Amino acid sequence: MATGGYHSYYLKTDGTLWSAGDNTYGQLGDGTNTSRNVFVQIATQVARVSAGRNHGLFLKRDGTIWSMGLNSSGQLGDGTTTNRNSPVQIAVHGSAVAAGYDHSLIVTTPASALRDFNQDNQPDLIWRNSSTGAVVAGLMSGRTSSLYRYIDSIGSPWVIGGVGDFNRDGDPDLLWHNPVTGNIYVGLMNGTAVQSYQYVDSIGAPWTIAGTGDFNSDGKPDLLLRNTTTGDIYVGLMNGTGIVAYRYLDTLGSNYVIEAVADVNKDGIQDIIVRNTTTGSVYGGLVNGTQIGVYQYIDSVSAPWKVVGAVDLNQDGTADLLWYNPSTGDLYVCLLNGTSVQGYYFIDSVSSPWVPKA
């Protein structure tokens, strides 16, 4: 239940949303401006609702956010000041809504964080053909690859360094690294279509790109770098497609490899996933500011299995690990709650030379 100035919303357990009361500005969302003294149904599959003085917001179970009612101050968030008597969609990937007197607040997760290439509120995977260089997006439906869409073909020695929204347009982009020349480029994306490639920096051997993620909580993806000779780990803090500073993070021994970047402990800062190639043990290196405070054990899986990425496939707010067997082509997701394993689920099996990259 949510109540505004002179109107109310009632959310049933079946996800239907009902409204009643004053409807001068269309705040009931029933397509009229007629006030109601009996609740009328206005939406289905609703997860949350909030009421302002003369407007309302609701969050649907698919992550879309909708608004209706008075819009004199732009409180509906639809880019206009036009009142709406039917709900209008104003955002995707939402997780919370709050309506104030004449303003609104919403919480959304960018598509880049979900690695959502087709804007369906589902995280997707990247596959690459190691022979041809072809790259495709494996569009996911829950824990199943429902469709593959071609992105581009870039041959050796170029490698995919990570995924992130570098130009902050809401679409995830691909970071590319040439380990021979050291050149780093970002392939700016619109869905699964490459719009352009922008130069970032040049970092030669023995430095490699270990992943991407927001390490300083500024909402922008940064680079994670590893010196394969010394084991030193640095973060390249970015502002769009430019690196503004490098900061030392830690040093790892030669028997440890960095296999993913993810916020394991839900503190808003990306952590690193490392694996001991001798024992197969996997740890979450919890990043605290510019250093790793502790390494927490997650799991142990023997060769040839390895971690190839971390995405929140079940969208519970915790990143999950992608386990890949290059011998069989099997890809599994290891569902996590923090650093605690909840279960393993099969995703797909794609034979060589195709390999998952993110």
Short mmCIF file of C-alpha atoms in Angstrom, two decimals:
data_model
loop_
_atom_site.label_atom_id
_atom_site.label_comp_id
_atom_site.label_asym_id
_atom_site.label_seq_id
_atom_site.Cartn_x
_atom_site.Cartn_y
_atom_site.Cartn_z
CA MET A 1 0.00 0.00 0.00
CA ALA A 2 1.17 3.55 -0.80
CA THR A 3 -0.78 6.76 -0.20
CA GLY A 4 -0.31 10.18 -1.80
CA GLY A 5 -2.05 13.50 -1.23
CA TYR A 6 -5.57 12.26 -1.96
CA HIS A 7 -4.97 8.97 -3.76
CA SER A 8 -3.83 5.44 -2.89
CA TYR A 9 -2.18 2.43 -4.49
CA TYR A 10 -2.74 -1.16 -3.43
CA LEU A 11 -0.28 -3.88 -4.53
CA LYS A 12 -1.61 -7.42 -4.32
CA THR A 13 0.55 -10.49 -3.73
CA ASP A 14 -0.18 -11.63 -7.31
CA GLY A 15 1.63 -8.54 -8.64
CA THR A 16 -1.46 -6.62 -9.74
CA LEU A 17 -1.52 -2.91 -8.89
CA TRP A 18 -4.75 -1.11 -7.99
CA SER A 19 -5.52 2.58 -7.40
CA ALA A 20 -8.29 4.77 -5.98
CA GLY A 21 -8.96 8.38 -4.95
CA ASP A 22 -8.37 11.76 -6.56
CA ASN A 23 -7.48 11.54 -10.26
CA THR A 24 -7.29 15.21 -11.24
CA TYR A 25 -3.85 14.79 -12.81
CA GLY A 26 -4.18 11.16 -13.90
CA GLN A 27 -2.32 9.89 -10.83
CA LEU A 28 -4.49 6.76 -10.68
CA GLY A 29 -2.97 5.65 -14.00
CA ASP A 30 -6.21 4.18 -15.37
CA GLY A 31 -6.19 6.19 -18.60
CA THR A 32 -8.77 8.74 -17.36
CA ASN A 33 -8.96 11.78 -15.11
CA THR A 34 -12.00 10.44 -13.27
CA SER A 35 -11.67 10.11 -9.50
CA ARG A 36 -12.48 6.64 -8.12
CA ASN A 37 -14.01 5.55 -4.82
CA VAL A 38 -13.40 1.88 -5.66
CA PHE A 39 -9.96 0.47 -6.46
CA VAL A 40 -9.29 -0.20 -10.17
CA GLN A 41 -6.53 -2.40 -11.57
CA ILE A 42 -3.88 -0.49 -13.53
CA ALA A 43 -0.92 -2.86 -13.94
CA THR A 44 0.36 -6.43 -13.56
CA GLN A 45 3.68 -8.02 -12.62
CA VAL A 46 4.45 -5.14 -10.22
CA ALA A 47 7.11 -5.52 -7.53
CA ARG A 48 7.07 -2.13 -5.75
CA VAL A 49 5.02 1.08 -5.71
CA SER A 50 5.44 4.57 -4.27
CA ALA A 51 3.10 7.59 -4.13
CA GLY A 52 3.89 11.31 -4.28
CA ARG A 53 1.54 14.23 -3.65
CA ASN A 54 -0.17 13.90 -7.04
CA HIS A 55 1.88 11.29 -8.88
CA GLY A 56 3.06 7.73 -8.54
CA LEU A 57 5.86 5.33 -9.52
CA PHE A 58 5.99 1.58 -9.74
CA LEU A 59 8.67 -1.01 -10.42
CA LYS A 60 7.73 -4.10 -12.42
CA ARG A 61 9.22 -7.53 -11.92
CA ASP A 62 11.09 -7.26 -15.23
CA GLY A 63 13.02 -4.25 -13.86
CA THR A 64 11.15 -1.56 -15.82
CA ILE A 65 10.02 1.58 -13.97
CA TRP A 66 6.77 3.41 -14.76
CA SER A 67 5.24 6.73 -13.65
CA MET A 68 1.93 8.59 -13.92
CA GLY A 69 0.14 11.71 -12.67
CA LEU A 70 1.19 15.34 -12.18
CA ASN A 71 4.36 16.32 -14.04
CA SER A 72 4.57 20.10 -13.54
CA SER A 73 8.09 19.80 -12.10
CA GLY A 74 9.18 16.90 -14.28
CA GLN A 75 8.64 14.48 -11.40
CA LEU A 76 7.55 11.68 -13.74
CA GLY A 77 11.05 11.56 -15.21
CA ASP A 78 9.88 11.10 -18.80
CA GLY A 79 11.73 14.13 -20.17
CA THR A 80 8.60 16.30 -20.30
CA THR A 81 6.36 18.32 -18.00
CA THR A 82 3.19 16.77 -19.43
CA ASN A 83 0.77 15.11 -17.01
CA ARG A 84 0.13 11.41 -17.69
CA ASN A 85 -3.07 9.51 -16.91
CA SER A 86 -1.59 6.23 -18.14
CA PRO A 87 1.71 4.80 -16.89
CA VAL A 88 4.76 5.65 -19.00
CA GLN A 89 7.97 3.65 -18.88
CA ILE A 90 10.89 5.78 -17.72
CA ALA A 91 13.70 3.31 -16.99
CA VAL A 92 14.95 -0.27 -17.25
CA HIS A 93 17.08 -2.40 -14.91
CA GLY A 94 15.41 -0.79 -11.89
CA SER A 95 15.65 -2.01 -8.31
CA ALA A 96 13.90 0.69 -6.22
CA VAL A 97 11.49 3.65 -6.54
CA ALA A 98 10.54 6.50 -4.21
CA ALA A 99 8.08 9.33 -4.89
CA GLY A 100 8.39 12.58 -2.94
CA TYR A 101 6.15 15.65 -2.73
CA ASP A 102 6.92 16.80 -6.28
CA HIS A 103 10.02 14.77 -7.08
CA SER A 104 11.02 11.15 -7.60
CA LEU A 105 14.00 8.91 -6.94
CA ILE A 106 14.83 5.65 -8.69
CA VAL A 107 17.65 3.14 -8.43
CA THR A 108 18.81 1.38 -11.59
CA THR A 109 21.63 -0.91 -12.57
CA PRO A 110 23.26 0.07 -15.88
CA ALA A 111 23.13 -2.47 -18.67
CA SER A 112 26.92 -2.48 -18.65
CA ALA A 113 26.94 -3.80 -15.09
CA LEU A 114 24.54 -6.55 -16.11
CA ARG A 115 26.47 -7.10 -19.36
CA ASP A 116 23.08 -6.84 -21.01
CA PHE A 117 23.61 -6.40 -24.76
CA ASN A 118 19.96 -6.58 -25.87
CA GLN A 119 18.28 -4.55 -23.09
CA ASP A 120 16.09 -7.40 -21.81
CA ASN A 121 17.24 -7.06 -18.20
CA GLN A 122 19.25 -10.30 -18.49
CA PRO A 123 23.06 -10.51 -18.26
CA ASP A 124 24.63 -11.90 -21.43
CA LEU A 125 27.88 -13.68 -22.25
CA ILE A 126 30.63 -13.08 -24.80
CA TRP A 127 32.08 -15.91 -26.91
CA ARG A 128 35.07 -15.70 -29.25
CA ASN A 129 36.30 -17.98 -31.99
CA SER A 130 40.03 -18.34 -31.35
CA SER A 131 40.65 -19.35 -34.98
CA THR A 132 38.73 -16.67 -36.87
CA GLY A 133 38.56 -13.93 -34.23
CA ALA A 134 34.77 -13.76 -34.55
CA VAL A 135 32.99 -12.43 -31.45
CA VAL A 136 29.35 -13.12 -30.61
CA ALA A 137 27.06 -12.21 -27.72
CA GLY A 138 25.35 -15.19 -26.13
CA LEU A 139 22.01 -13.66 -25.21
CA MET A 140 20.76 -15.25 -22.02
CA SER A 141 17.33 -16.19 -20.76
CA GLY A 142 17.89 -17.02 -17.12
CA ARG A 143 20.69 -19.59 -17.11
CA THR A 144 20.22 -20.58 -20.77
CA SER A 145 21.75 -19.13 -23.95
CA SER A 146 18.70 -18.35 -26.07
CA LEU A 147 20.37 -16.70 -29.08
CA TYR A 148 23.80 -15.79 -30.45
CA ARG A 149 24.39 -12.47 -32.18
CA TYR A 150 27.49 -11.56 -34.15
CA ILE A 151 29.46 -8.53 -32.96
CA ASP A 152 32.75 -8.32 -34.90
CA SER A 153 35.84 -10.23 -36.03
CA ILE A 154 39.27 -9.18 -34.77
CA GLY A 155 42.14 -11.58 -35.27
CA SER A 156 45.22 -12.42 -33.26
CA PRO A 157 47.08 -11.01 -31.37
CA TRP A 158 44.15 -8.90 -30.14
CA VAL A 159 42.44 -10.18 -26.98
CA ILE A 160 39.31 -9.07 -25.12
CA GLY A 161 40.35 -7.36 -21.90
CA GLY A 162 36.94 -6.77 -20.38
CA VAL A 163 33.44 -5.31 -20.61
CA GLY A 164 32.25 -1.92 -19.34
CA ASP A 165 30.22 1.14 -20.26
CA PHE A 166 33.13 3.42 -21.09
CA ASN A 167 31.11 6.21 -22.72
CA ARG A 168 28.25 5.93 -20.21
CA ASP A 169 25.49 5.58 -22.78
CA GLY A 170 23.94 2.58 -21.02
CA ASP A 171 25.36 -0.02 -23.42
CA PRO A 172 28.23 -2.34 -22.43
CA ASP A 173 31.39 -1.85 -24.51
CA LEU A 174 34.29 -4.22 -25.24
CA LEU A 175 37.88 -3.46 -24.26
CA TRP A 176 40.58 -4.80 -26.60
CA HIS A 177 44.32 -5.21 -25.94
CA ASN A 178 47.13 -5.99 -28.37
CA PRO A 179 49.85 -7.64 -26.24
CA VAL A 180 52.42 -7.26 -29.04
CA THR A 181 52.10 -3.49 -29.56
CA GLY A 182 50.57 -2.78 -26.13
CA ASN A 183 47.75 -0.77 -27.70
CA ILE A 184 44.41 -0.68 -25.87
CA TYR A 185 41.18 0.25 -27.63
CA VAL A 186 37.53 0.38 -26.61
CA GLY A 187 34.91 -0.87 -29.04
CA LEU A 188 31.97 1.42 -28.30
CA MET A 189 28.73 -0.51 -28.71
CA ASN A 190 25.08 0.10 -29.44
CA GLY A 191 23.53 -3.18 -28.42
CA THR A 192 25.57 -5.76 -30.34
CA ALA A 193 26.67 -3.29 -33.04
CA VAL A 194 30.13 -1.68 -32.87
CA GLN A 195 29.89 2.08 -33.40
CA SER A 196 33.59 2.96 -33.28
CA TYR A 197 36.95 2.07 -31.76
CA GLN A 198 38.67 4.60 -29.48
CA TYR A 199 42.30 4.49 -28.40
CA VAL A 200 42.87 4.29 -24.63
CA ASP A 201 46.58 3.76 -23.92
CA SER A 202 49.56 1.57 -24.75
CA ILE A 203 50.82 -0.91 -22.14
CA GLY A 204 53.36 -3.44 -23.32
CA ALA A 205 54.74 -6.69 -21.92
CA PRO A 206 55.08 -7.90 -19.25
CA TRP A 207 51.88 -6.00 -18.38
CA THR A 208 48.53 -7.63 -19.22
CA ILE A 209 44.92 -6.57 -18.76
CA ALA A 210 43.29 -8.78 -16.13
CA GLY A 211 39.81 -7.24 -16.27
CA THR A 212 37.65 -4.15 -15.93
CA GLY A 213 35.50 -2.79 -13.10
CA ASP A 214 34.75 0.28 -11.00
CA PHE A 215 37.45 0.28 -8.33
CA ASN A 216 36.96 3.81 -6.95
CA SER A 217 33.14 3.99 -6.88
CA ASP A 218 32.88 6.85 -9.36
CA GLY A 219 30.50 4.96 -11.63
CA LYS A 220 33.12 4.56 -14.37
CA PRO A 221 34.90 1.35 -15.40
CA ASP A 222 38.63 1.10 -14.64
CA LEU A 223 41.34 -1.26 -15.86
CA LEU A 224 42.95 -4.01 -13.79
CA LEU A 225 46.56 -4.63 -14.82
CA ARG A 226 48.97 -7.43 -13.90
CA ASN A 227 52.74 -7.57 -14.35
CA THR A 228 53.42 -11.20 -15.23
CA THR A 229 57.08 -10.90 -14.20
CA THR A 230 56.78 -9.26 -10.77
CA GLY A 231 53.17 -10.20 -9.98
CA ASP A 232 52.33 -6.55 -9.26
CA ILE A 233 48.67 -5.57 -9.69
CA TYR A 234 47.69 -2.01 -10.57
CA VAL A 235 44.41 -0.28 -11.27
CA GLY A 236 44.24 2.17 -14.15
CA LEU A 237 41.60 4.68 -13.04
CA MET A 238 39.61 5.90 -16.03
CA ASN A 239 37.46 8.85 -16.98
CA GLY A 240 35.57 7.56 -19.97
CA THR A 241 38.12 6.22 -22.45
CA GLY A 242 41.11 7.99 -20.86
CA ILE A 243 43.32 6.78 -18.00
CA VAL A 244 43.85 9.47 -15.36
CA ALA A 245 46.04 7.61 -12.82
CA TYR A 246 47.58 4.25 -11.95
CA ARG A 247 47.38 2.91 -8.39
CA TYR A 248 49.15 -0.08 -6.89
CA LEU A 249 46.80 -2.72 -5.51
CA ASP A 250 48.78 -5.82 -4.50
CA THR A 251 51.38 -8.40 -5.56
CA LEU A 252 50.55 -12.03 -6.26
CA GLY A 253 52.85 -15.02 -6.63
CA SER A 254 53.39 -16.71 -9.99
CA ASN A 255 51.08 -19.61 -9.03
CA TYR A 256 48.07 -17.27 -8.83
CA VAL A 257 46.10 -16.01 -11.82
CA ILE A 258 43.42 -13.31 -11.90
CA GLU A 259 40.35 -14.79 -13.58
CA ALA A 260 37.54 -12.30 -12.98
CA VAL A 261 36.48 -8.98 -11.49
CA ALA A 262 33.31 -8.76 -9.38
CA ASP A 263 31.86 -7.09 -6.29
CA VAL A 264 31.88 -10.16 -4.04
CA ASN A 265 30.97 -8.52 -0.73
CA LYS A 266 28.41 -6.00 -2.07
CA ASP A 267 30.25 -2.90 -0.88
CA GLY A 268 30.03 -1.17 -4.24
CA ILE A 269 33.72 -1.70 -5.01
CA GLN A 270 34.94 -4.33 -7.44
CA ASP A 271 36.99 -7.20 -6.04
CA ILE A 272 39.26 -9.63 -7.86
CA ILE A 273 38.77 -13.37 -8.29
CA VAL A 274 42.07 -15.27 -8.18
CA ARG A 275 42.86 -18.97 -8.60
CA ASN A 276 45.82 -20.98 -7.38
CA THR A 277 46.91 -22.95 -10.44
CA THR A 278 48.57 -25.58 -8.23
CA THR A 279 45.68 -26.38 -5.88
CA GLY A 280 42.72 -25.10 -7.91
CA SER A 281 41.53 -23.02 -4.95
CA VAL A 282 39.62 -19.85 -5.85
CA TYR A 283 39.64 -16.75 -3.64
CA GLY A 284 37.93 -13.39 -3.61
CA GLY A 285 40.42 -10.59 -3.06
CA LEU A 286 38.29 -7.97 -1.29
CA VAL A 287 39.35 -4.50 -2.36
CA ASN A 288 39.23 -1.76 0.27
CA GLY A 289 40.05 1.57 -1.28
CA THR A 290 43.42 1.14 -2.98
CA GLN A 291 44.42 -2.14 -1.37
CA ILE A 292 43.22 -5.68 -0.91
CA GLY A 293 42.21 -6.17 2.71
CA VAL A 294 41.76 -9.93 2.72
CA TYR A 295 41.48 -12.97 0.46
CA GLN A 296 38.42 -15.12 1.20
CA TYR A 297 38.19 -18.73 0.04
CA ILE A 298 35.32 -19.42 -2.40
CA ASP A 299 35.77 -22.82 -3.99
CA SER A 300 38.23 -25.36 -5.36
CA VAL A 301 37.95 -27.05 -8.74
CA SER A 302 40.66 -29.11 -10.40
CA ALA A 303 42.04 -28.70 -13.94
CA PRO A 304 41.04 -28.30 -16.68
CA TRP A 305 38.23 -26.25 -15.14
CA LYS A 306 38.87 -22.51 -14.79
CA VAL A 307 36.95 -19.32 -14.05
CA VAL A 308 36.28 -17.28 -17.21
CA GLY A 309 34.13 -14.51 -15.79
CA ALA A 310 31.73 -13.31 -13.13
CA VAL A 311 28.18 -12.09 -13.77
CA ASP A 312 25.05 -11.96 -11.64
CA LEU A 313 23.10 -14.53 -13.66
CA ASN A 314 20.30 -15.01 -11.13
CA GLN A 315 20.18 -11.26 -10.37
CA ASP A 316 20.23 -11.59 -6.60
CA GLY A 317 22.76 -8.78 -6.22
CA THR A 318 25.77 -11.11 -5.92
CA ALA A 319 28.14 -11.91 -8.77
CA ASP A 320 28.29 -15.56 -9.80
CA LEU A 321 31.29 -17.40 -11.24
CA LEU A 322 31.43 -18.92 -14.72
CA TRP A 323 33.31 -22.22 -14.73
CA TYR A 324 34.56 -23.46 -18.11
CA ASN A 325 36.04 -26.80 -19.14
CA PRO A 326 38.08 -26.25 -22.33
CA SER A 327 38.33 -30.01 -22.91
CA THR A 328 34.58 -30.64 -23.09
CA GLY A 329 33.34 -27.10 -23.86
CA ASP A 330 30.97 -27.23 -20.88
CA LEU A 331 30.12 -23.94 -19.18
CA TYR A 332 28.58 -23.88 -15.71
CA VAL A 333 27.55 -21.08 -13.39
CA CYS A 334 28.54 -21.28 -9.74
CA LEU A 335 25.86 -19.30 -7.89
CA LEU A 336 27.25 -17.33 -4.97
CA ASN A 337 25.94 -15.56 -1.91
CA GLY A 338 28.93 -13.40 -1.09
CA THR A 339 31.78 -15.94 -1.09
CA SER A 340 29.51 -18.88 -0.22
CA VAL A 341 28.67 -21.36 -3.00
CA GLN A 342 24.93 -21.97 -3.41
CA GLY A 343 24.99 -24.43 -6.30
CA TYR A 344 26.19 -25.27 -9.81
CA TYR A 345 24.06 -25.11 -12.95
CA PHE A 346 24.80 -26.05 -16.54
CA ILE A 347 24.58 -23.19 -19.06
CA ASP A 348 25.86 -24.40 -22.41
CA SER A 349 28.38 -26.55 -24.21
CA VAL A 350 30.22 -25.02 -27.16
CA SER A 351 33.11 -26.86 -28.74
CA SER A 352 36.52 -25.49 -29.68
CA PRO A 353 37.59 -23.09 -31.15
CA TRP A 354 34.79 -21.14 -29.44
CA VAL A 355 35.63 -20.00 -25.91
CA PRO A 356 33.74 -17.80 -23.41
CA LYS A 357 35.46 -14.48 -22.77
CA ALA A 358 33.22 -12.67 -20.28
#
